[in-house]
PDB file of C-alpha atoms in Angstrom:
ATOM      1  CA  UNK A  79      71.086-203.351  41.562  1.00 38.00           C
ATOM      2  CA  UNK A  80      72.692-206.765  40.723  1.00 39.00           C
ATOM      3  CA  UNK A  81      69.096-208.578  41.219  1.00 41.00           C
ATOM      4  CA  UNK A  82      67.372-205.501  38.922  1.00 41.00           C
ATOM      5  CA  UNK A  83      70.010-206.562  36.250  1.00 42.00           C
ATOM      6  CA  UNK A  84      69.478-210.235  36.443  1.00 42.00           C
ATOM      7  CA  UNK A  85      65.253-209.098  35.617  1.00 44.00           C
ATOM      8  CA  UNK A  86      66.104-206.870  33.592  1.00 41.00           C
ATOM      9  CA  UNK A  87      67.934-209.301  31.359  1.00 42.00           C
ATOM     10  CA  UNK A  88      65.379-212.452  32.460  1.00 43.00           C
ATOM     11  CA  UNK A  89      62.996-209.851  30.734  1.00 40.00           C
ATOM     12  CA  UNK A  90      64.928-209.335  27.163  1.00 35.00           C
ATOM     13  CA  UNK A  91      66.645-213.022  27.376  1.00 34.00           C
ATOM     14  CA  UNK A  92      62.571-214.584  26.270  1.00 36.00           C
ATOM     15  CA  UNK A  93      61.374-215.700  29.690  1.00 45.00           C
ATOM     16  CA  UNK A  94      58.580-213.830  29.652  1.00 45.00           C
ATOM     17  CA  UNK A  95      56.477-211.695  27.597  1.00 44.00           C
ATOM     18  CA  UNK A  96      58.005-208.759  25.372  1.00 45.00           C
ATOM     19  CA  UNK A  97      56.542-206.523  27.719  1.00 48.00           C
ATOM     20  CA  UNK A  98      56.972-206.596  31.415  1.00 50.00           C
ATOM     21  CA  UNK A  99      53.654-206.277  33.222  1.00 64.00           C
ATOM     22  CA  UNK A 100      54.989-206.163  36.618  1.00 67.00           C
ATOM     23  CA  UNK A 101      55.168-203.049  38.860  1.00 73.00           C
ATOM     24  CA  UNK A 102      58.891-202.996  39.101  1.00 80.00           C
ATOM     25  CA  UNK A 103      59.658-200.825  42.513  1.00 80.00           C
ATOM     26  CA  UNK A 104      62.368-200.992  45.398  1.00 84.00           C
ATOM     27  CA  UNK A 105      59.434-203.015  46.650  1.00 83.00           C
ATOM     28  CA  UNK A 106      58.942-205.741  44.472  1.00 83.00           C
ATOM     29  CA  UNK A 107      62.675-206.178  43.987  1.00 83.00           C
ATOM     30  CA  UNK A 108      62.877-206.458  47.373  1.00 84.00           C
ATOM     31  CA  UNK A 109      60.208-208.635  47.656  1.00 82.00           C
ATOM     32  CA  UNK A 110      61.347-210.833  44.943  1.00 85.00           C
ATOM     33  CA  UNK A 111      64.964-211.017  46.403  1.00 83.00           C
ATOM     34  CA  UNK A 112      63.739-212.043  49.845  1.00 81.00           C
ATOM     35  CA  UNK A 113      61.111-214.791  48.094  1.00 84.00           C
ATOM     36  CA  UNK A 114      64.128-216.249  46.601  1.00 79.00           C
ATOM     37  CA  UNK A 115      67.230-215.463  48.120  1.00 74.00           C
ATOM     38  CA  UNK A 116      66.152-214.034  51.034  1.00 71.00           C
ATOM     39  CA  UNK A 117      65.745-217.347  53.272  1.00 75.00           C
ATOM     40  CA  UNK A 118      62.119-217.970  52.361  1.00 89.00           C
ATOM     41  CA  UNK A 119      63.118-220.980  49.815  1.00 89.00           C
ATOM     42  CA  UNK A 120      64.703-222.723  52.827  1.00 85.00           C
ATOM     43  CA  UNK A 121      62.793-225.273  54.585  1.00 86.00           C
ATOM     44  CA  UNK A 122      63.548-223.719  57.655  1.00 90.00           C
ATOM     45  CA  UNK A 123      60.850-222.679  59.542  1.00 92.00           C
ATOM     46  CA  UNK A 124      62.614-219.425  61.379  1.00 92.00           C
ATOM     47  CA  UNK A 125      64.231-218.926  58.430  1.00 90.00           C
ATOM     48  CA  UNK A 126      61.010-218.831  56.845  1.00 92.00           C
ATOM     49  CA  UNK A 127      59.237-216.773  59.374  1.00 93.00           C
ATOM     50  CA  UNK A 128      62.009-214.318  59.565  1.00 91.00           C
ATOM     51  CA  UNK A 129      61.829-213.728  55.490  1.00 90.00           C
ATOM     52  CA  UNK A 130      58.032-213.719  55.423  1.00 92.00           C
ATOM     53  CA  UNK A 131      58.280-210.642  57.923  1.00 92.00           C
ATOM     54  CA  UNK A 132      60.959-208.478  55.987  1.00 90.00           C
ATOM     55  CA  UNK A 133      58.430-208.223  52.590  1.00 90.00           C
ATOM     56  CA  UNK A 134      56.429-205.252  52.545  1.00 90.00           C
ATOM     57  CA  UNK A 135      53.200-206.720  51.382  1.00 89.00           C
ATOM     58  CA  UNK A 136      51.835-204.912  48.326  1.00 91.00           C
ATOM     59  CA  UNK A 137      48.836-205.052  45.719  1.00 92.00           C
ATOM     60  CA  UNK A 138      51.690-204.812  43.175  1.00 90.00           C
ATOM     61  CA  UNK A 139      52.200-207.998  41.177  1.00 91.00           C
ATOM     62  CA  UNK A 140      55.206-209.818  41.567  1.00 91.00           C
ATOM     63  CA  UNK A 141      58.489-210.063  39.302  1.00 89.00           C
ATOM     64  CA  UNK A 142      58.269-213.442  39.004  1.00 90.00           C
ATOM     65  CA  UNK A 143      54.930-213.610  36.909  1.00 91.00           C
ATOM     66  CA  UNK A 144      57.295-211.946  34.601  1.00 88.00           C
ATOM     67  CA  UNK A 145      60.038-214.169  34.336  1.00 88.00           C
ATOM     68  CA  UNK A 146      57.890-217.579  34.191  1.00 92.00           C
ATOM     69  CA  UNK A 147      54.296-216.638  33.990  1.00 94.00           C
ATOM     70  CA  UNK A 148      53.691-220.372  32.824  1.00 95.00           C
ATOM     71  CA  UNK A 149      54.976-222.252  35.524  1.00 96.00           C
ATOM     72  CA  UNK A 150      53.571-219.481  38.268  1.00 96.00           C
ATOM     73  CA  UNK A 151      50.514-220.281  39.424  1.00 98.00           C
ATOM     74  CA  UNK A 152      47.526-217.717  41.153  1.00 98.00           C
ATOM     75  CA  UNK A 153      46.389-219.248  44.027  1.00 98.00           C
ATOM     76  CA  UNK A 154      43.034-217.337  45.332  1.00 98.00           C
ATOM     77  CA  UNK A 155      42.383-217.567  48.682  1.00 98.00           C
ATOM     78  CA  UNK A 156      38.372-218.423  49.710  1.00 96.00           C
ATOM     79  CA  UNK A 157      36.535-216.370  52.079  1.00 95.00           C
ATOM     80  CA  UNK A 158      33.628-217.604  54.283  1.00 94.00           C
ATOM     81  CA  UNK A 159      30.069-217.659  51.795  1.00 96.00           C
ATOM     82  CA  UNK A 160      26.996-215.669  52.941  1.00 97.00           C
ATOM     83  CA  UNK A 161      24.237-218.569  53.650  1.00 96.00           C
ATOM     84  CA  UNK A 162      22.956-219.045  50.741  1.00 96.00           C
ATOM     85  CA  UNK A 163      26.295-219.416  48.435  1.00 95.00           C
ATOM     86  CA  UNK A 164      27.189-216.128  47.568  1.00 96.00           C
ATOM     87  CA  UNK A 165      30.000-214.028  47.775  1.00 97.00           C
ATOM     88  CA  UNK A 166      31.114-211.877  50.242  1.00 97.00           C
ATOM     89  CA  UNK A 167      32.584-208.363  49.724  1.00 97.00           C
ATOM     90  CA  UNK A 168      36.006-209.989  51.837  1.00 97.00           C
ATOM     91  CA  UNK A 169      36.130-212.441  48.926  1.00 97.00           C
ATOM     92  CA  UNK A 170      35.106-210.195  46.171  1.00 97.00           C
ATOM     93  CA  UNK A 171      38.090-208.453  46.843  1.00 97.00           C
ATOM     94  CA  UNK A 172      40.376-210.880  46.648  1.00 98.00           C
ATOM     95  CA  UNK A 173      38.987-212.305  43.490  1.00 98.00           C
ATOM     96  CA  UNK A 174      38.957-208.542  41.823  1.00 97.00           C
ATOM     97  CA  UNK A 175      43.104-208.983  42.511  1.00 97.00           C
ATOM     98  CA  UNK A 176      43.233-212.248  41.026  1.00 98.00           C
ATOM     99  CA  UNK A 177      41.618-211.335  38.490  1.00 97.00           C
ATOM    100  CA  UNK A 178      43.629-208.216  37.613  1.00 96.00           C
ATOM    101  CA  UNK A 179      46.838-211.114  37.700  1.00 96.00           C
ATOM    102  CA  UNK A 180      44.819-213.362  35.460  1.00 96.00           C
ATOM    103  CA  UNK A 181      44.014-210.679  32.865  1.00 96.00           C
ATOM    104  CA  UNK A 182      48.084-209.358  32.978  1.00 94.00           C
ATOM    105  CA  UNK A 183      49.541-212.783  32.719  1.00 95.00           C
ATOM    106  CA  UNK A 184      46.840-214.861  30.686  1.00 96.00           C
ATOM    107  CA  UNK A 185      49.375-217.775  30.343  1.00 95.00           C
ATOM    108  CA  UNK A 186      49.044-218.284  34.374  1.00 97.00           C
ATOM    109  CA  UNK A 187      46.621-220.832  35.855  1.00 97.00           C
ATOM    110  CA  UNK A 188      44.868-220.416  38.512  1.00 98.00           C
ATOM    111  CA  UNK A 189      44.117-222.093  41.862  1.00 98.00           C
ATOM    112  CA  UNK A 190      40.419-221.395  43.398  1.00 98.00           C
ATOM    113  CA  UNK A 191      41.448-222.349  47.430  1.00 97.00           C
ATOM    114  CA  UNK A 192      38.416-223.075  49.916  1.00 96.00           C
ATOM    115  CA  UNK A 193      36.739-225.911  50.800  1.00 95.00           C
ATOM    116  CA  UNK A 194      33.638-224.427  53.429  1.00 93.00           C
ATOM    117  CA  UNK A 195      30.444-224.642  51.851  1.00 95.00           C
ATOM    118  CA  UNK A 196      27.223-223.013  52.167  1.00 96.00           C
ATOM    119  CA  UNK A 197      24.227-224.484  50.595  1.00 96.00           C
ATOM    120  CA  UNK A 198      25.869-227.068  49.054  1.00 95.00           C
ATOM    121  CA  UNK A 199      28.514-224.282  47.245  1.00 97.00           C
ATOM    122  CA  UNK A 200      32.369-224.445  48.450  1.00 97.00           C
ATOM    123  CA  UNK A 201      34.108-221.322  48.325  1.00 97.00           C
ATOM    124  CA  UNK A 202      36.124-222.845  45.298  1.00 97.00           C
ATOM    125  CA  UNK A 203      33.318-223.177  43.394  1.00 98.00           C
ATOM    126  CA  UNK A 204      32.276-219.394  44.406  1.00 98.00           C
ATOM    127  CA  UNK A 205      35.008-218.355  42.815  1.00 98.00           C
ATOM    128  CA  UNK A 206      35.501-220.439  39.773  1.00 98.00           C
ATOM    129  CA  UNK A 207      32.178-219.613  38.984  1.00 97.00           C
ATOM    130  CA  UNK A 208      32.626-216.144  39.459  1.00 98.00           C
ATOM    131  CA  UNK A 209      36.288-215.903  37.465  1.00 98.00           C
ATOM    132  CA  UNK A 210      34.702-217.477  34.769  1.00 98.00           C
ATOM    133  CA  UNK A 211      31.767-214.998  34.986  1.00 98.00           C
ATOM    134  CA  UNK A 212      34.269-212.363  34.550  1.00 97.00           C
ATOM    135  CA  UNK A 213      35.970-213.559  31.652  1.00 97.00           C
ATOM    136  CA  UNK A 214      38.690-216.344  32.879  1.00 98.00           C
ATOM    137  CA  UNK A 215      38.912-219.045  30.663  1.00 97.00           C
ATOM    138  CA  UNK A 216      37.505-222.465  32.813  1.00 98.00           C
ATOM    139  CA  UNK A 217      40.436-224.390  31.653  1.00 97.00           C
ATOM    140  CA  UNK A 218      42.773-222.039  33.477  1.00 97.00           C
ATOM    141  CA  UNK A 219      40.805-222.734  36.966  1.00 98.00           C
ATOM    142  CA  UNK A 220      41.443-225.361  39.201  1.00 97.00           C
ATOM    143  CA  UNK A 221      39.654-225.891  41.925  1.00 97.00           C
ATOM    144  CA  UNK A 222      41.247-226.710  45.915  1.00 97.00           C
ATOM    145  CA  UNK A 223      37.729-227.815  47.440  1.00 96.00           C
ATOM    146  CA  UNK A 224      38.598-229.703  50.393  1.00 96.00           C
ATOM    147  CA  UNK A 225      40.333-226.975  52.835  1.00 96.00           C
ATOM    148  CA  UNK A 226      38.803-225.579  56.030  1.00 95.00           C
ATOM    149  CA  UNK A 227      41.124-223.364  57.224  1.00 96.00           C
ATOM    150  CA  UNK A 228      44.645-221.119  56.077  1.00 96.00           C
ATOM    151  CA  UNK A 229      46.449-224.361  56.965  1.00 97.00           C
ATOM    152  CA  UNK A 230      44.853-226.975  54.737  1.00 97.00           C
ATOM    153  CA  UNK A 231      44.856-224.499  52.080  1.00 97.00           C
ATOM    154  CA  UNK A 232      48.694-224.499  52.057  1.00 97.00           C
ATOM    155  CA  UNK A 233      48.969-228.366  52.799  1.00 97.00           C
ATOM    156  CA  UNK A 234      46.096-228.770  50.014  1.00 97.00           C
ATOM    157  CA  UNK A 235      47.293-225.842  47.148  1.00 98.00           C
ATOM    158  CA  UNK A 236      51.029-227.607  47.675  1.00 97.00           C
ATOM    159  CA  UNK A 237      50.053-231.097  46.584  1.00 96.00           C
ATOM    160  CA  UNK A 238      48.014-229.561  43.128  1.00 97.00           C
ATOM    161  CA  UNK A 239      51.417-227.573  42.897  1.00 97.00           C
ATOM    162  CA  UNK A 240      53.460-230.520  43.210  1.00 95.00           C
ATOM    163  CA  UNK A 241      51.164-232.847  40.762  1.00 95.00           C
ATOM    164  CA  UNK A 242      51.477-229.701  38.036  1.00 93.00           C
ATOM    165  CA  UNK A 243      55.241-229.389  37.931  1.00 94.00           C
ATOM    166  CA  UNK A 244      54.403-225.639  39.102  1.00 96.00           C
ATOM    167  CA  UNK A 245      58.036-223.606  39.537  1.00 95.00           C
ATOM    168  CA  UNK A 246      56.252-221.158  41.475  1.00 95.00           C
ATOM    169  CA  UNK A 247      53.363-219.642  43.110  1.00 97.00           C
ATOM    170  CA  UNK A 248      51.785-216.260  44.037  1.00 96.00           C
ATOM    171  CA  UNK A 249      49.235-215.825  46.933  1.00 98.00           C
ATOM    172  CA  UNK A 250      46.049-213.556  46.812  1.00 98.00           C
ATOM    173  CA  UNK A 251      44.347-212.761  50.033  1.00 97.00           C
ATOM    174  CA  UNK A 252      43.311-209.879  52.185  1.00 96.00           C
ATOM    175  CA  UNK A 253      45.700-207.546  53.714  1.00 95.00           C
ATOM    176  CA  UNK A 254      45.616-209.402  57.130  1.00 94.00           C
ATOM    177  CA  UNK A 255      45.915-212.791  56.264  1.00 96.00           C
ATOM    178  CA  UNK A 256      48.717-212.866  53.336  1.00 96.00           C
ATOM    179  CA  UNK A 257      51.614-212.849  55.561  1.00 96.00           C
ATOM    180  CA  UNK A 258      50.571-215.642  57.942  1.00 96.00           C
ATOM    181  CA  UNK A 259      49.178-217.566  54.212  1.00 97.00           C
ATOM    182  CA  UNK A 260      52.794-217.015  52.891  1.00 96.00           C
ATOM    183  CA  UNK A 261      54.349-218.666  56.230  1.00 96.00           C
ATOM    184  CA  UNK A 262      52.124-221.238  56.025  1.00 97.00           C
ATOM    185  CA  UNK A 263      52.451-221.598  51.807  1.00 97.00           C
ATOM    186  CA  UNK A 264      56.410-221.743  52.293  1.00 95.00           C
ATOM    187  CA  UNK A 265      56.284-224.247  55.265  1.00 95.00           C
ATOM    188  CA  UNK A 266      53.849-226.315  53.040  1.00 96.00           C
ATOM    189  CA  UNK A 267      56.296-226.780  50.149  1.00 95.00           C
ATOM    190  CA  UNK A 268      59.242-227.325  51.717  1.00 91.00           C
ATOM    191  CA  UNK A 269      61.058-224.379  49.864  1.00 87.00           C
ATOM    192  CA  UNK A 270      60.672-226.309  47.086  1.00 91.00           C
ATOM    193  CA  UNK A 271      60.497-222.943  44.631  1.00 94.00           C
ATOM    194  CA  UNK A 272      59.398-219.423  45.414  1.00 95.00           C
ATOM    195  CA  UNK A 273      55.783-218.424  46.471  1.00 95.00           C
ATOM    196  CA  UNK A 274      54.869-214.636  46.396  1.00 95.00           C
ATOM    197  CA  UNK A 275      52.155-212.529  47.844  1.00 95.00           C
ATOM    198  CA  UNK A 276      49.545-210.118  46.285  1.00 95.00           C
ATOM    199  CA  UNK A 277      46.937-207.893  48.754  1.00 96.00           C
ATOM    200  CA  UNK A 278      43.802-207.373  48.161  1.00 95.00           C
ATOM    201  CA  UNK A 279      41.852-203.830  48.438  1.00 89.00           C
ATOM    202  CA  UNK A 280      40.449-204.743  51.657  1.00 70.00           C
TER     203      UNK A 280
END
């Protein structure tokens, strides 16, 4: 109840929107307590592990979008690219949930994550190309080109964090990779500030 106070007034006190967008639930308080207070902003890495494993992963969007949509970035996880470049429906689905965040919290930029390519198109591109198809403003996309696996997008994403100022960061990938991306995402920053997850559909 405390922590649902301290939102609730993060909400009125101007450090968000007038509106709250988020889905607020005994999940995503929950959530948002354990991303912050929980022992996932230690460095940690039981601690870390521990936390990660006590969130109930939801499609929901997280509180903290709310209470400092510009300094929270989307980071997008890629998806391995049919042969010739295109997108597969693993990846559309994550990009449909990014793009959901995008459209609630336009003040957010965005981090494209995937470095594998396939005809000479990384999965970073994929999906910059496809946010911007569907609306997303290209100044809001960066793009994390370099990565090959959940790893290097953590180690890579962290660095374009650090170089931004970012004060936080929210995770979108599939159902059964967000909790081992969040470990990995935490780890990678050092608890540095609070990273979130989002699911996709599928």
């Amino acid at each position: 109840m405390a922590f649902a106070s301290v939102i609730a007034g993060g909400l009125t006190l101007g450090h968000s929107t007038d509106v709250a967008h988020a889905d607020i639930t005994p999940i995503t308080l929950g959530n948002s307590v354990m991303s912050t207070l929980g022992g996932c902003l230690f460095p940690d890495v039981p601690a870390i592990i521990w936390c990660t494993q006590q969130e109930v992963l939801t499609e929901h969007a997280p509180l903290m979008l709310d209470l400092n949509p510009v300094g929270t970035v989307i980071v997008v996880l890629g998806a391995g690219l049919y042969d010739d470049g295109t997108i597969q429906p693993v990846l559309r689905e994550r990009l449909d949930a990014a793009l959901a965040l995008a459209q609630r919290y336009p003040a957010s930029q965005i981090i494209a994550s995937g470095g594998v390519p396939r005809s000479g198109i990384t999965e970073a591109r994929a999906m910059r190309t496809w946010l911007i198809a569907n609306g997303v403003a290209p100044e809001r996309i960066v793009e994390e080109n370099t990565s090959t696996s959940t790893v290097e997008n953590a180690r890579n994403t962290a660095a374009i964090l650090a170089e931004r100022g970012a004060q936080g960061a929210v995770v979108v990938s599939s159902p059964n990779h967000v909790e081992r991306a969040l470990i990995d995402f935490r780890k990678a920053i050092s608890g540095r500030f609070p990273v979130s997850g989002v699911v996709s559909a599928g």
